[in-house]
């Protein structure tokens, strides 16, 4: 069996958890051990579209990893988190409440080609180890900046301390870092409280199956597609 399976990843699941579950379901239905991979990690606290590769499609994973992605983002002003998201330790930075005009103007500055330093709590390898492993050990993590592209930021809504928006970005973009950078320019600090991925290239969350559906299906083959 070769192809792709689109999954709506639930909160608290790791991308590997999803891969392992789908692999087990495939083995149950086919009696064979079929290779399963994913094409772009979603943090455990994030939800949304995860594109899995099945069988020979695992060799093509890089094709799908490099696709643009769309996210629905919620960020909280006034505080920062050690991990850049709701999982880390929080610290108050400012009680200043920027105006809606200031928030919108600041966000607009990030549309286009921008330089971004990935977060320490990321899966990037540093001297053979994952950055997040070093960060959790309290060791210094120095990552080089990279150029990424923010294609658009739309549907902005603001009710202090929360800012919500939808953004379409290039592969390699870290939304946690985008949130922190916006908070830095606003001089309030910020961290990401919610993240949902809705598209990967032309793949859409509306076409994804839930884990519950995959587990309960009598025909997992119907969820495998070729592209």
Coordinates of C-alpha atoms in Angstrom, one line a residue:
X1 CA 0.0 0.0 0.0
X2 CA 1.5 3.3 -1.1
X3 CA 0.2 6.9 -0.9
X4 CA -0.7 9.6 1.6
X5 CA -3.0 9.8 4.6
X6 CA -4.3 13.2 5.8
X7 CA -4.8 13.3 9.6
X8 CA -6.3 16.0 11.8
X9 CA -3.8 15.7 14.7
X10 CA -5.4 16.2 18.1
X11 CA -3.9 18.3 20.9
X12 CA -1.3 16.6 23.2
X13 CA -0.4 14.0 20.5
X14 CA 3.1 14.1 19.1
X15 CA 3.5 13.6 15.3
X16 CA 5.2 10.3 16.1
X17 CA 2.2 9.2 18.2
X18 CA 0.1 9.7 15.0
X19 CA 2.5 7.8 12.8
X20 CA 2.7 4.9 15.3
X21 CA -1.1 4.7 15.5
X22 CA -1.7 4.7 11.8
X23 CA 1.1 2.1 11.4
X24 CA -0.7 -0.2 13.9
X25 CA -4.0 0.3 12.1
X26 CA -2.5 -0.6 8.8
X27 CA -0.9 -3.7 10.2
X28 CA -4.2 -4.7 11.7
X29 CA -6.0 -4.4 8.4
X30 CA -3.3 -5.8 6.1
X31 CA -1.4 -8.2 8.3
X32 CA 1.8 -6.5 7.0
X33 CA 4.2 -4.1 8.5
X34 CA 3.9 -1.0 6.3
X35 CA 6.3 1.9 6.5
X36 CA 4.7 5.2 7.7
X37 CA 6.3 8.6 8.0
X38 CA 5.2 12.3 8.3
X39 CA 6.1 15.3 6.2
X40 CA 6.4 18.0 8.8
X41 CA 6.3 17.9 12.6
X42 CA 3.5 19.5 14.5
X43 CA 4.2 20.3 18.2
X44 CA 2.2 18.3 20.7
X45 CA 0.2 21.4 21.7
X46 CA -0.7 22.2 18.1
X47 CA -3.6 20.6 16.2
X48 CA -4.4 20.2 12.5
X49 CA -3.2 18.8 9.3
X50 CA -0.5 16.2 9.3
X51 CA 0.4 14.6 5.9
X52 CA 1.6 11.0 6.4
X53 CA 3.5 9.0 3.8
X54 CA 2.7 5.4 3.3
X55 CA 4.9 2.7 1.8
X56 CA 7.0 3.9 -1.1
X57 CA 5.7 7.4 -0.7
X58 CA 8.1 7.7 2.3
X59 CA 10.9 8.2 -0.2
X60 CA 9.1 11.3 -1.4
X61 CA 8.6 12.9 2.0
X62 CA 10.9 15.9 1.2
X63 CA 8.6 16.9 -1.7
X64 CA 5.8 17.5 0.8
X65 CA 7.9 18.9 3.6
X66 CA 8.9 21.8 1.4
X67 CA 5.3 22.9 0.7
X68 CA 3.9 26.2 2.1
X69 CA 1.6 25.9 5.1
X70 CA -1.3 27.8 6.6
X71 CA -1.9 28.2 10.3
X72 CA -4.5 29.7 12.6
X73 CA -2.6 31.4 15.4
X74 CA -3.5 32.8 18.8
X75 CA -0.9 34.8 20.7
X76 CA -0.9 36.4 24.2
X77 CA 0.7 39.8 24.8
X78 CA 2.3 40.9 28.0
X79 CA 4.2 37.7 28.8
X80 CA 6.9 35.4 27.4
X81 CA 7.3 31.6 27.8
X82 CA 10.6 29.7 28.0
X83 CA 9.4 27.5 25.2
X84 CA 7.6 30.1 23.2
X85 CA 4.2 28.4 23.8
X86 CA 1.8 27.5 26.6
X87 CA 4.0 24.6 27.8
X88 CA 6.8 26.7 29.2
X89 CA 7.3 28.8 32.3
X90 CA 5.7 32.3 31.9
X91 CA 7.2 35.6 32.9
X92 CA 5.5 39.0 32.8
X93 CA 7.1 41.5 30.4
X94 CA 4.7 44.5 30.3
X95 CA 1.2 45.6 31.2
X96 CA 1.1 48.0 28.3
X97 CA -1.9 47.5 26.1
X98 CA -1.1 48.5 22.5
X99 CA -3.8 50.0 20.3
X100 CA -5.4 47.9 17.7
X101 CA -3.9 50.1 15.0
X102 CA -0.4 49.5 16.5
X103 CA -1.0 45.8 16.6
X104 CA -2.2 45.6 13.0
X105 CA 0.6 47.9 11.8
X106 CA 3.2 45.8 13.5
X107 CA 1.9 42.5 12.1
X108 CA 2.0 44.0 8.6
X109 CA 5.7 44.6 9.0
X110 CA 6.3 40.8 9.1
X111 CA 4.7 40.1 5.7
X112 CA 7.3 39.2 3.1
X113 CA 10.9 37.8 3.2
X114 CA 12.2 38.0 6.8
X115 CA 15.1 36.7 8.7
X116 CA 14.2 34.4 11.6
X117 CA 16.2 32.6 14.3
X118 CA 14.6 29.2 15.1
X119 CA 13.6 28.6 18.7
X120 CA 15.9 26.7 21.1
X121 CA 13.0 24.2 21.7
X122 CA 13.1 22.9 18.1
X123 CA 14.0 19.7 16.4
X124 CA 17.0 21.2 14.6
X125 CA 20.1 19.3 15.1
X126 CA 23.1 20.9 16.8
X127 CA 26.3 18.9 16.8
X128 CA 24.3 15.7 16.3
X129 CA 21.7 16.5 19.0
X130 CA 18.2 17.9 18.8
X131 CA 18.2 21.6 20.0
X132 CA 15.3 20.9 22.4
X133 CA 17.3 18.1 24.1
X134 CA 20.1 20.6 24.8
X135 CA 17.6 23.3 25.9
X136 CA 15.9 20.9 28.3
X137 CA 19.3 20.2 29.9
X138 CA 19.8 23.9 30.4
X139 CA 22.7 24.0 27.9
X140 CA 23.1 27.0 25.6
X141 CA 21.7 26.6 22.2
X142 CA 22.9 28.8 19.3
X143 CA 21.0 28.5 16.1
X144 CA 21.8 30.4 12.9
X145 CA 19.2 32.7 11.4
X146 CA 17.5 31.7 8.2
X147 CA 15.4 33.5 5.6
X148 CA 11.7 32.5 5.4
X149 CA 8.7 34.1 3.8
X150 CA 5.4 35.1 5.3
X151 CA 3.1 35.1 2.3
X152 CA 0.1 36.6 4.1
X153 CA -1.4 37.4 7.5
X154 CA -5.2 37.8 7.4
X155 CA -8.3 37.7 9.6
X156 CA -6.5 39.6 12.4
X157 CA -8.6 40.1 15.5
X158 CA -7.5 41.7 18.8
X159 CA -8.9 41.7 22.2
X160 CA -6.2 42.4 24.8
X161 CA -4.2 40.3 25.7
X162 CA -5.0 38.0 22.8
X163 CA -4.3 38.5 19.1
X164 CA -5.6 36.0 16.5
X165 CA -4.8 35.7 12.8
X166 CA -4.3 33.3 9.9
X167 CA -1.0 33.1 8.2
X168 CA 0.4 31.4 5.1
X169 CA 4.1 30.8 5.3
X170 CA 7.0 29.1 3.6
X171 CA 8.4 25.8 4.8
X172 CA 10.8 26.2 7.7
X173 CA 8.9 29.0 9.4
X174 CA 8.5 28.8 13.1
X175 CA 5.3 30.4 14.3
X176 CA 6.4 30.5 17.9
X177 CA 9.3 32.7 16.8
X178 CA 7.0 34.9 14.6
X179 CA 4.8 35.4 17.7
X180 CA 7.8 36.3 19.9
X181 CA 9.2 38.7 17.2
X182 CA 5.8 40.5 17.0
X183 CA 5.7 40.8 20.8
X184 CA 9.3 42.2 20.8
X185 CA 8.4 44.9 18.3
X186 CA 5.3 45.8 20.3
X187 CA 7.5 45.9 23.4
X188 CA 5.0 43.7 25.3
X189 CA 6.5 40.3 24.9
X190 CA 4.2 37.5 23.6
X191 CA 3.9 33.7 23.4
X192 CA 1.8 31.4 21.3
X193 CA -1.3 29.9 23.1
X194 CA -2.9 28.1 20.2
X195 CA -1.8 26.8 16.8
X196 CA -3.8 24.9 14.2
X197 CA -2.4 23.9 10.7
X198 CA -5.1 24.1 8.1
X199 CA -3.2 23.6 4.8
X200 CA 0.0 22.0 3.5
X201 CA 0.4 23.0 -0.2
X202 CA -2.9 22.0 -1.8
X203 CA -3.9 19.6 1.0
X204 CA -6.6 20.9 3.2
X205 CA -7.8 20.1 6.8
X206 CA -11.3 19.6 5.5
X207 CA -10.1 16.5 3.7
X208 CA -8.4 15.0 6.8
X209 CA -9.6 12.2 8.9
X210 CA -9.5 12.2 12.7
X211 CA -7.6 9.6 14.7
X212 CA -10.9 8.2 16.0
X213 CA -12.2 7.7 12.4
X214 CA -9.0 5.9 11.4
X215 CA -9.2 3.6 14.4
X216 CA -12.8 2.7 13.8
X217 CA -12.7 2.3 10.0
X218 CA -13.3 -1.0 8.3
X219 CA -11.4 0.1 5.2
X220 CA -8.4 2.3 5.9
X221 CA -7.5 1.9 2.2
X222 CA -10.3 4.5 1.5
X223 CA -8.2 7.1 3.3
X224 CA -5.0 6.5 1.3
X225 CA -4.6 8.8 -1.6
X226 CA -2.0 9.3 -4.3
X227 CA -0.7 12.8 -5.3

